[in-house]
Amino acid sequence: MLRHIIHRQKIILNLSNREYAGALQASVSNLMQHDLKVGIDAVFNNAFPEDKIIRIDKLQLNLGTINQQNFENEFKAQLLSELAKGLSEQKDNLSYADSAEELSKEQSLINALIYFLEKGYLPWYQAATTTMDDWETEILNNFTAREYQQFFDRILLKHHANEAIMQRLILQFSDKFLGALLSGAMPEFGVSWELIYNDLALIVHSFSRQTTTVVRHKIWQYILQALPDKKGNELSYYILEQSAVYFGINSTVISNKKQDEILEGLKTDIIYADFKKLIVCLKQEIKKDRGEKNGKPGKNTKAFSEEQGITDEDKIAADGNIALVDEDIALGNDGTIPDNETAAINDPGIENEEQASAKKEKPKTTKRKRDAQVIAGDVIFVNSSGIVILHPFLKPYFEGLELFAEKKFVSDEARQRAVLLLHYLATGETKVAEFNLTLQKVMCGYPLDDTLPDELLLTEKEITESDNLLSAVTNYWVPLNNTSIQGLRNSFLQREGKLELRENGWLLTIEQKTLDILLGKLPWGISTIRLPWMEQLLNVDWY
């Protein structure tokens, strides 16, 4: 596997005769994309150790004079020889050179993580082919106390009020990863944050009919908000208290039987003590004011809510979502939370009672003014670059799915869904890391630094219409008439590419393969794309 990345390469040929310029240009392009890849990788491997990340700002090589009659062989030999010499010089002068930087693997990973959280896509030096599961594992296997502290300082302290960053953390990363990250950043707390989250979720699910996704999002939100300011027991109790108010948990819905079931299922001493403390506080409140019927907050509960900074708008999820005393929810034998439905944001089909309620309070993705964070000339490595082939079919496709009408997407959620559907068209997969959706965002006019859900729950109609679209492509494209949908995906849609912002719009450069000769038979053009909802032109360099 190639593990080195060249951000940009520029080759200048000085020729005595223009007659052969085109042929030599094609030859060099083919050599750099195919024949020389393994050789260049081997030179890099020999130059630097695996446990270090070396970034060289610029490396200029002079290959001298090359015999045109033996051009390819001499070009390859000279390039590899000069590259080895150039890297050796960089290595010898690494401590003094301004053009080179040496980083440990763990430092490179923390930089990439923070970069992704701030921008929504990966830096050029982090391979875009990484799955989120693999990336989480790599981070946790390499982080030391220093990187965890940097995460705490550079994200939790500096950006804890940044809605987009906090939402990206919650939406994109697993509970296991978030728990490990926070435990590493706050070792003095002494308790696994994954276990704390599980205990908090168990308590909330015992009373709330909200979806698993809504409960998960809100609890992690309270955790991340509280970390910079609260300490020790005060921190965990604050999070439980906030959750109780938000989800409408009060003493009228806590029977002795339910209380015992919950306490038995809790895995951490700290939440065990906090829950008992909460029950005492709630019962003291109810003695002062019995409140309204059916467990709705009374005057004192309202005062308690205001004291904790919970607004009426925040409490909207409490109405109609409280399990009454005689409707005890059975916990599993191991105290785990029963599986609920996934987020309503991903299910446009028929709503059940919980989804209708959750619509009021589903995890939102941030919609803000564009920050123009992408600098012209920056390169973003992308997957599934071949989706540009589908561009003539996308407008009727989105219209048929009722996502696009009257020259615009019908809602922000519809545009998000369109982004995820483009990934499904290219891969057949419904779960995806946000950093693999950069091109899809561009093609749907979605801001790169706005976050997204990491999974799409498809409707039957979306599955059918997606298959119809891909079949239409193979039907119109004569050389692919006998190609399956998966064959189209594997051969053309799932291509690696480089995306960069230029003065006249985006430029997408796509990995070339032998099969690309068939692009000459494609009945429509792909060199320039501007869909009705796109704010910038997309120029494509492929074949």
Coordinates of C-alpha atoms in Angstrom, one line a residue:
M1 CA 0.0 0.0 0.0
L2 CA 1.3 3.4 -1.0
R3 CA 1.7 5.5 2.2
H4 CA 3.2 8.8 0.8
I5 CA 1.3 11.7 -0.6
I6 CA 2.5 14.2 -3.2
H7 CA 0.3 17.3 -2.8
R8 CA 1.2 18.7 -6.2
Q9 CA 3.7 17.9 -9.0
K10 CA 4.8 20.1 -11.8
I11 CA 7.0 18.9 -14.7
I12 CA 8.6 21.3 -17.1
L13 CA 10.0 19.9 -20.4
N14 CA 12.3 22.0 -22.6
L15 CA 12.1 20.8 -26.2
S16 CA 14.0 21.8 -29.3
N17 CA 11.0 20.8 -31.5
R18 CA 7.3 21.3 -30.8
E19 CA 6.5 18.3 -33.0
Y20 CA 6.9 15.8 -30.2
A21 CA 5.5 17.9 -27.4
G22 CA 2.1 16.3 -27.2
A23 CA 3.4 12.7 -27.3
L24 CA 6.0 13.5 -24.6
Q25 CA 3.5 15.2 -22.4
A26 CA 1.2 12.1 -22.6
S27 CA 4.2 9.8 -21.9
V28 CA 5.2 11.8 -18.8
S29 CA 1.6 11.9 -17.5
N30 CA 1.3 8.1 -17.9
L31 CA 4.7 7.5 -16.2
M32 CA 3.8 9.6 -13.2
Q33 CA 0.3 8.1 -12.8
H34 CA 1.3 4.5 -13.3
D35 CA 4.9 3.2 -13.9
L36 CA 6.7 5.5 -11.4
K37 CA 4.2 5.2 -8.4
V38 CA 5.8 2.2 -6.8
G39 CA 9.4 3.4 -7.5
I40 CA 8.7 6.8 -6.0
D41 CA 7.1 5.2 -2.9
A42 CA 10.2 3.0 -2.4
V43 CA 12.5 6.0 -2.5
F44 CA 10.4 7.8 0.1
N45 CA 10.4 4.6 2.3
N46 CA 14.2 4.4 2.1
A47 CA 14.6 8.1 2.9
F48 CA 12.6 8.4 6.2
P49 CA 11.6 6.1 9.1
E50 CA 8.0 4.9 9.3
D51 CA 7.4 6.4 12.8
K52 CA 7.9 10.0 11.6
I53 CA 5.8 12.3 9.4
I54 CA 7.9 14.5 7.2
R55 CA 6.3 17.3 5.3
I56 CA 8.5 19.0 2.6
D57 CA 7.1 22.3 1.4
K58 CA 8.9 22.2 -2.0
L59 CA 11.4 19.9 -3.7
Q60 CA 12.9 20.9 -7.0
L61 CA 14.7 18.3 -9.2
N62 CA 16.8 18.8 -12.3
L63 CA 16.8 15.7 -14.5
G64 CA 19.3 17.1 -16.9
T65 CA 19.3 16.1 -20.6
I66 CA 17.3 13.0 -21.6
N67 CA 17.7 11.2 -24.9
Q68 CA 14.4 11.4 -26.8
Q69 CA 15.0 7.9 -28.4
N70 CA 15.1 6.3 -24.9
F71 CA 12.9 8.9 -23.2
E72 CA 10.8 6.7 -20.9
N73 CA 13.6 4.6 -19.4
E74 CA 16.0 7.6 -18.9
F75 CA 13.2 9.7 -17.4
K76 CA 12.3 7.1 -14.9
A77 CA 15.9 6.4 -13.9
Q78 CA 16.9 10.1 -13.6
L79 CA 13.8 11.0 -11.7
L80 CA 14.3 8.3 -9.1
S81 CA 18.0 9.0 -8.8
E82 CA 17.5 12.8 -8.3
L83 CA 14.6 12.3 -5.9
A84 CA 16.7 10.1 -3.7
K85 CA 19.5 12.7 -3.7
G86 CA 17.0 15.5 -3.0
L87 CA 15.4 13.7 -0.1
S88 CA 18.8 12.9 1.4
E89 CA 19.7 16.5 1.4
Q90 CA 16.4 17.4 3.0
K91 CA 17.0 14.8 5.7
D92 CA 20.5 16.0 6.5
N93 CA 19.3 19.6 6.8
L94 CA 15.9 18.9 8.4
S95 CA 16.7 20.7 11.7
Y96 CA 17.6 23.9 9.9
A97 CA 15.4 24.0 6.8
D98 CA 12.3 26.2 6.7
S99 CA 10.9 24.2 3.8
A100 CA 10.6 20.9 5.7
E101 CA 8.8 19.8 8.9
E102 CA 9.2 16.7 11.0
L103 CA 6.2 15.4 13.0
S104 CA 5.5 12.3 15.0
K105 CA 2.6 10.2 13.8
E106 CA 0.5 11.1 16.8
Q107 CA 1.1 14.8 16.3
S108 CA 0.1 14.5 12.6
L109 CA -3.1 12.7 13.7
I110 CA -4.1 15.3 16.3
N111 CA -3.6 18.0 13.7
A112 CA -5.7 16.1 11.1
L113 CA -8.5 15.5 13.7
I114 CA -8.7 19.2 14.6
Y115 CA -8.5 20.2 11.0
F116 CA -11.5 17.9 10.2
L117 CA -13.5 19.1 13.1
E118 CA -13.0 22.7 12.1
K119 CA -13.5 22.3 8.3
G120 CA -15.5 19.1 7.6
Y121 CA -12.9 17.6 5.3
L122 CA -9.4 16.1 5.7
P123 CA -6.1 17.9 5.1
W124 CA -4.2 16.7 2.0
Y125 CA -1.7 14.6 4.0
Q126 CA -4.5 12.4 5.6
A127 CA -5.6 9.7 3.1
A128 CA -9.3 10.2 2.3
T129 CA -9.8 6.4 1.8
T130 CA -9.8 5.9 5.6
T131 CA -13.1 4.7 7.1
M132 CA -14.3 6.4 10.3
D133 CA -13.9 3.1 12.2
D134 CA -10.3 2.7 11.0
W135 CA -9.5 6.3 11.7
E136 CA -10.9 6.2 15.2
T137 CA -8.8 3.1 15.9
E138 CA -5.7 4.7 14.5
I139 CA -6.2 7.8 16.7
L140 CA -6.8 5.9 19.9
N141 CA -3.9 3.5 19.3
N142 CA -1.4 6.4 18.8
F143 CA -2.6 9.3 21.0
T144 CA -0.5 10.0 24.1
A145 CA -1.3 12.2 27.1
R146 CA 0.1 15.2 25.1
E147 CA -2.4 14.7 22.2
Y148 CA -5.3 14.3 24.5
Q149 CA -4.4 17.5 26.3
Q150 CA -4.1 19.3 23.0
F151 CA -7.6 18.1 22.1
F152 CA -8.9 19.4 25.4
D153 CA -7.1 22.8 24.9
R154 CA -7.7 23.3 21.2
I155 CA -11.2 22.0 20.9
L156 CA -13.0 21.6 24.2
L157 CA -11.7 24.9 25.7
K158 CA -11.3 27.0 22.6
H159 CA -14.4 25.8 20.6
H160 CA -16.9 24.4 23.1
A161 CA -19.3 27.2 22.1
N162 CA -18.8 26.4 18.3
E163 CA -22.0 24.6 17.4
A164 CA -20.7 23.1 14.1
I165 CA -17.6 21.6 15.8
M166 CA -19.6 20.1 18.7
Q167 CA -22.2 18.7 16.3
R168 CA -19.5 17.2 14.1
L169 CA -18.0 15.5 17.1
I170 CA -21.4 14.0 18.1
L171 CA -22.7 13.1 14.6
Q172 CA -19.5 11.7 13.1
F173 CA -17.8 9.7 16.0
S174 CA -18.9 6.7 18.0
D175 CA -19.8 6.6 21.7
K176 CA -16.7 4.5 22.3
F177 CA -14.4 7.0 20.6
L178 CA -16.0 10.0 22.3
G179 CA -15.8 8.3 25.7
A180 CA -12.1 7.4 25.1
L181 CA -11.2 10.9 23.9
L182 CA -12.8 12.6 26.9
S183 CA -11.3 10.0 29.3
G184 CA -7.9 10.7 27.8
A185 CA -8.4 14.4 28.0
M186 CA -9.5 14.3 31.6
P187 CA -7.7 11.4 33.3
E188 CA -8.2 13.0 36.7
F189 CA -11.9 12.3 36.5
G190 CA -11.1 8.6 36.9
V191 CA -14.3 7.2 35.3
S192 CA -14.9 6.0 31.8
W193 CA -16.9 8.6 29.9
E194 CA -18.4 5.9 27.7
L195 CA -19.8 4.2 30.8
I196 CA -21.1 7.6 32.1
Y197 CA -22.8 8.2 28.8
N198 CA -24.4 4.7 28.9
D199 CA -25.7 5.3 32.4
L200 CA -27.2 8.6 31.5
A201 CA -28.8 7.2 28.4
L202 CA -30.3 4.3 30.4
I203 CA -31.9 6.8 32.8
V204 CA -33.3 9.0 30.1
H205 CA -34.6 6.0 28.0
S206 CA -36.4 4.7 31.0
F207 CA -38.7 7.7 30.9
S208 CA -38.6 9.3 27.5
R209 CA -40.1 8.1 24.2
Q210 CA -37.7 10.1 22.2
T211 CA -35.6 8.3 19.6
T212 CA -32.2 6.9 20.4
T213 CA -30.6 9.5 18.2
V214 CA -32.2 12.5 19.9
V215 CA -31.4 11.2 23.3
R216 CA -27.8 10.4 22.3
H217 CA -27.3 13.8 20.7
K218 CA -28.7 15.8 23.7
I219 CA -26.7 13.9 26.3
W220 CA -23.4 14.3 24.5
Q221 CA -24.2 17.9 23.9
Y222 CA -24.6 18.5 27.6
I223 CA -21.4 16.6 28.3
L224 CA -19.4 18.7 25.9
Q225 CA -20.9 22.0 27.0
A226 CA -20.2 21.3 30.7
L227 CA -16.6 20.0 30.4
P228 CA -14.7 23.3 30.3
D229 CA -16.4 24.7 33.4
K230 CA -17.5 21.9 35.7
K231 CA -15.4 19.7 37.9
G232 CA -15.8 16.3 39.5
N233 CA -19.2 15.3 40.9
E234 CA -20.5 18.7 40.1
L235 CA -19.9 17.9 36.4
S236 CA -21.7 14.6 36.2
Y237 CA -24.7 15.8 38.3
Y238 CA -25.0 18.9 36.2
I239 CA -25.3 16.8 33.1
L240 CA -27.9 14.5 34.7
E241 CA -29.8 17.5 36.0
Q242 CA -29.9 19.1 32.6
S243 CA -31.1 15.9 30.9
A244 CA -33.8 15.4 33.5
V245 CA -35.2 18.8 32.9
Y246 CA -35.0 18.6 29.2
F247 CA -36.6 15.2 28.9
G248 CA -39.3 16.0 31.5
I249 CA -38.2 13.6 34.2
N250 CA -39.7 14.4 37.6
S251 CA -40.8 12.5 40.8
T252 CA -44.3 11.8 39.6
V253 CA -42.9 9.4 37.0
I254 CA -40.3 7.7 39.2
S255 CA -41.9 4.7 40.9
N256 CA -40.0 2.8 43.5
K257 CA -40.0 -0.2 41.2
K258 CA -38.5 1.9 38.3
Q259 CA -36.0 3.5 40.6
D260 CA -34.7 0.1 41.7
E261 CA -34.5 -1.2 38.2
I262 CA -32.5 1.8 37.0
L263 CA -30.2 1.7 40.0
E264 CA -29.5 -2.0 39.4
G265 CA -28.7 -1.3 35.8
L266 CA -26.2 1.6 36.4
K267 CA -22.5 0.7 35.9
T268 CA -20.8 3.7 37.5
D269 CA -20.8 4.7 41.1
I270 CA -20.8 8.4 40.3
I271 CA -24.1 8.3 38.3
Y272 CA -25.6 5.9 40.8
A273 CA -25.0 8.5 43.5
D274 CA -26.1 11.3 41.2
F275 CA -29.4 9.6 40.4
K276 CA -30.2 9.0 44.0
K277 CA -29.4 12.6 44.7
L278 CA -31.7 13.7 41.8
I279 CA -34.6 11.6 43.2
V280 CA -34.3 13.3 46.6
C281 CA -34.2 16.7 45.0
L282 CA -37.2 16.0 42.8
K283 CA -39.2 14.6 45.7
Q284 CA -38.4 17.7 47.8
E285 CA -39.7 19.8 44.9
I286 CA -42.9 17.9 44.6
K287 CA -43.6 18.3 48.3
K288 CA -43.6 22.0 47.8
D289 CA -45.8 21.9 44.9
R290 CA -47.6 18.9 43.5
G291 CA -47.5 20.3 40.0
E292 CA -49.9 19.5 37.3
K293 CA -51.4 16.1 36.4
N294 CA -49.6 13.5 34.3
G295 CA -46.1 14.5 35.4
K296 CA -46.1 17.9 33.7
P297 CA -43.8 20.4 35.6
G298 CA -45.4 22.6 38.2
K299 CA -44.4 26.1 39.4
N300 CA -41.4 24.9 41.4
T301 CA -40.2 22.6 38.6
K302 CA -40.4 25.5 36.3
A303 CA -38.4 27.7 38.7
F304 CA -35.9 24.8 38.9
S305 CA -35.6 24.7 35.1
E306 CA -35.0 28.4 34.8
E307 CA -32.3 28.2 37.5
Q308 CA -30.5 25.5 35.4
G309 CA -30.7 27.7 32.3
I310 CA -33.3 25.4 30.5
T311 CA -35.7 27.5 28.4
D312 CA -39.3 26.6 27.4
E313 CA -38.0 26.0 23.9
D314 CA -35.4 23.5 25.2
K315 CA -38.1 21.6 27.1
I316 CA -40.3 21.1 24.0
A317 CA -39.3 17.4 24.0
A318 CA -40.7 16.8 27.4
D319 CA -44.4 17.2 26.4
G320 CA -46.0 14.0 25.4
N321 CA -42.8 12.0 25.9
I322 CA -43.0 10.9 29.6
A323 CA -43.7 7.3 30.4
L324 CA -46.3 7.1 33.2
V325 CA -45.7 5.2 36.4
D326 CA -47.8 2.3 35.4
E327 CA -46.0 2.0 32.1
D328 CA -42.7 0.7 33.4
I329 CA -40.2 0.1 30.6
A330 CA -38.4 -3.2 31.1
L331 CA -34.7 -3.0 31.0
G332 CA -32.6 -5.9 29.7
N333 CA -31.2 -8.5 32.0
D334 CA -27.8 -6.8 31.7
G335 CA -29.2 -3.3 32.3
T336 CA -28.7 -2.3 28.7
I337 CA -31.0 0.1 26.9
P338 CA -33.6 -1.4 24.5
D339 CA -33.0 -0.5 20.9
N340 CA -35.1 2.4 19.7
E341 CA -35.5 3.8 16.3
T342 CA -32.8 5.9 14.5
A343 CA -33.1 9.5 13.8
A344 CA -36.2 10.9 12.1
I345 CA -33.8 13.2 10.1
N346 CA -32.9 10.2 8.0
D347 CA -36.4 8.7 7.6
P348 CA -38.7 10.7 5.2
G349 CA -41.3 7.8 5.2
I350 CA -44.3 7.2 7.4
E351 CA -43.8 8.6 10.9
N352 CA -44.7 6.7 14.0
E353 CA -45.6 8.4 17.3
E354 CA -42.0 8.8 18.4
Q355 CA -40.8 10.1 15.0
A356 CA -43.5 12.7 15.0
S357 CA -42.5 13.9 18.4
A358 CA -38.8 13.8 17.6
K359 CA -39.4 16.0 14.6
K360 CA -39.7 18.9 17.1
E361 CA -36.3 18.1 18.5
K362 CA -34.1 16.2 16.2
P363 CA -30.4 16.7 16.1
K364 CA -29.8 19.7 13.8
T365 CA -26.9 20.2 11.6
T366 CA -25.5 23.7 11.6
K367 CA -26.4 26.1 8.8
R368 CA -24.2 29.2 8.9
K369 CA -22.8 31.8 6.5
R370 CA -20.1 30.4 4.4
D371 CA -16.7 31.0 5.9
A372 CA -14.7 30.6 2.7
Q373 CA -12.4 28.4 4.6
V374 CA -11.1 26.7 1.4
I375 CA -8.1 28.6 0.1
A376 CA -7.7 28.8 -3.7
G377 CA -5.1 26.2 -4.7
D378 CA -5.6 23.9 -1.7
V379 CA -6.0 20.3 -2.7
I380 CA -8.7 18.1 -1.2
F381 CA -8.4 14.3 -2.0
V382 CA -11.8 12.8 -2.7
N383 CA -13.4 9.4 -3.4
S384 CA -16.2 8.5 -5.8
S385 CA -15.1 11.2 -8.2
G386 CA -16.9 9.4 -11.1
I387 CA -20.3 10.6 -9.8
V388 CA -19.8 13.6 -12.2
I389 CA -20.9 11.1 -14.9
L390 CA -24.4 11.2 -13.4
H391 CA -24.9 14.9 -13.6
P392 CA -27.5 15.0 -16.4
F393 CA -29.8 12.7 -14.4
L394 CA -29.6 14.4 -11.0
K395 CA -32.2 17.2 -11.4
P396 CA -35.0 14.8 -12.4
Y397 CA -33.8 12.3 -9.8
F398 CA -34.1 14.8 -6.9
E399 CA -37.4 16.1 -8.3
G400 CA -38.8 12.6 -8.4
L401 CA -37.9 12.1 -4.8
E402 CA -39.5 15.4 -3.9
L403 CA -36.2 16.9 -2.7
F404 CA -36.0 19.6 -5.3
A405 CA -38.8 21.8 -6.6
E406 CA -39.1 25.3 -8.1
K407 CA -35.4 25.7 -8.7
K408 CA -34.3 25.0 -5.1
F409 CA -34.1 22.2 -2.6
V410 CA -37.3 22.1 -0.6
S411 CA -35.4 22.3 2.8
D412 CA -32.0 22.0 4.4
E413 CA -32.8 18.4 5.3
A414 CA -33.6 17.7 1.6
R415 CA -30.2 19.1 0.6
Q416 CA -28.5 17.0 3.2
R417 CA -30.3 13.9 2.0
A418 CA -29.2 14.7 -1.6
V419 CA -25.6 14.7 -0.5
L420 CA -25.9 11.3 1.2
L421 CA -27.9 9.9 -1.8
L422 CA -25.0 10.8 -4.1
H423 CA -22.7 8.7 -2.0
Y424 CA -25.2 5.8 -2.1
L425 CA -25.4 6.1 -5.9
A426 CA -21.6 5.8 -6.2
T427 CA -21.1 3.0 -3.6
G428 CA -24.3 1.4 -2.7
E429 CA -23.5 2.2 1.0
T430 CA -25.7 4.1 3.4
K431 CA -23.2 4.8 6.2
V432 CA -20.3 7.3 5.4
A433 CA -17.9 9.5 7.2
E434 CA -18.3 13.2 6.4
F435 CA -14.8 13.5 5.1
N436 CA -15.7 11.3 2.2
L437 CA -18.6 13.6 1.1
T438 CA -16.6 16.7 0.0
L439 CA -17.3 16.3 -3.7
Q440 CA -20.9 15.4 -3.0
K441 CA -21.3 18.6 -1.0
V442 CA -19.9 20.6 -3.8
M443 CA -22.3 19.0 -6.3
C444 CA -25.3 19.7 -4.1
G445 CA -24.2 23.3 -3.2
Y446 CA -23.8 22.3 0.4
P447 CA -21.3 24.3 2.5
L448 CA -18.1 22.3 3.1
D449 CA -17.9 23.2 6.8
D450 CA -21.5 22.4 7.6
T451 CA -21.9 19.0 9.2
L452 CA -24.1 16.0 8.2
P453 CA -25.6 12.8 9.7
D454 CA -23.3 9.8 9.1
E455 CA -26.1 7.4 7.9
L456 CA -29.0 7.4 5.5
L457 CA -32.1 5.3 6.0
L458 CA -33.4 4.7 2.5
T459 CA -37.0 4.5 1.5
E460 CA -38.2 1.9 -1.1
K461 CA -38.7 4.7 -3.5
E462 CA -35.2 6.0 -3.2
I463 CA -33.8 2.5 -3.7
T464 CA -35.9 2.1 -6.9
E465 CA -35.2 5.5 -8.3
S466 CA -31.4 5.1 -7.6
D467 CA -31.4 1.8 -9.5
N468 CA -33.3 3.3 -12.3
L469 CA -30.9 6.2 -12.6
L470 CA -27.8 3.9 -12.8
S471 CA -29.5 1.6 -15.2
A472 CA -30.4 4.6 -17.4
V473 CA -26.7 5.5 -17.5
T474 CA -25.7 2.0 -18.8
N475 CA -28.5 2.0 -21.3
Y476 CA -27.5 5.3 -22.9
W477 CA -23.8 4.6 -22.7
V478 CA -23.6 1.9 -25.4
P479 CA -20.3 0.2 -24.5
L480 CA -21.8 -0.4 -21.0
N481 CA -25.1 -1.8 -22.2
N482 CA -24.3 -5.2 -20.6
T483 CA -22.7 -3.8 -17.5
S484 CA -24.4 -4.3 -14.1
I485 CA -25.0 -1.4 -11.6
Q486 CA -22.2 -2.7 -9.4
G487 CA -19.9 -2.9 -12.5
L488 CA -20.6 0.8 -13.3
R489 CA -19.8 1.7 -9.7
N490 CA -16.6 -0.3 -9.5
S491 CA -15.3 0.7 -13.0
F492 CA -16.2 4.4 -13.1
L493 CA -18.0 5.9 -10.2
Q494 CA -15.6 4.9 -7.4
R495 CA -12.5 6.8 -8.6
E496 CA -10.1 8.8 -6.5
G497 CA -9.6 12.4 -7.4
K498 CA -8.2 15.8 -6.3
L499 CA -10.5 18.8 -5.8
E500 CA -9.2 22.3 -5.7
L501 CA -10.7 25.7 -5.7
R502 CA -9.6 28.0 -8.6
E503 CA -10.5 31.5 -9.5
N504 CA -13.1 30.3 -12.0
G505 CA -14.6 27.6 -9.8
W506 CA -13.7 24.1 -8.7
L507 CA -11.3 21.8 -10.6
L508 CA -11.7 18.1 -10.2
T509 CA -8.8 15.9 -11.4
I510 CA -9.8 12.2 -11.6
E511 CA -7.5 9.2 -11.5
Q512 CA -7.1 7.7 -15.0
K513 CA -7.4 4.0 -15.9
T514 CA -7.3 2.0 -19.1
L515 CA -11.1 1.7 -19.2
D516 CA -11.3 5.5 -19.6
I517 CA -11.1 5.1 -23.4
L518 CA -14.8 4.3 -23.1
L519 CA -15.5 7.9 -21.9
G520 CA -15.1 8.9 -25.5
K521 CA -18.4 7.1 -26.2
L522 CA -20.3 8.8 -23.4
P523 CA -23.3 10.6 -25.0
W524 CA -22.9 13.7 -22.8
G525 CA -20.1 15.9 -21.7
I526 CA -18.5 16.0 -18.3
S527 CA -15.8 18.6 -18.6
T528 CA -17.9 21.4 -17.2
I529 CA -20.7 21.0 -14.7
R530 CA -23.1 23.6 -13.3
L531 CA -26.3 22.1 -11.8
P532 CA -29.1 24.5 -11.0
W533 CA -28.4 24.6 -7.3
M534 CA -24.6 24.9 -7.6
E535 CA -23.1 28.2 -6.7
Q536 CA -19.8 27.5 -8.5
L537 CA -18.7 25.9 -11.7
L538 CA -17.1 22.4 -11.5
N539 CA -14.4 21.8 -14.1
V540 CA -13.4 18.1 -14.6
D541 CA -10.1 16.9 -15.9
W542 CA -10.5 13.2 -16.6
Y543 CA -10.1 11.9 -20.1

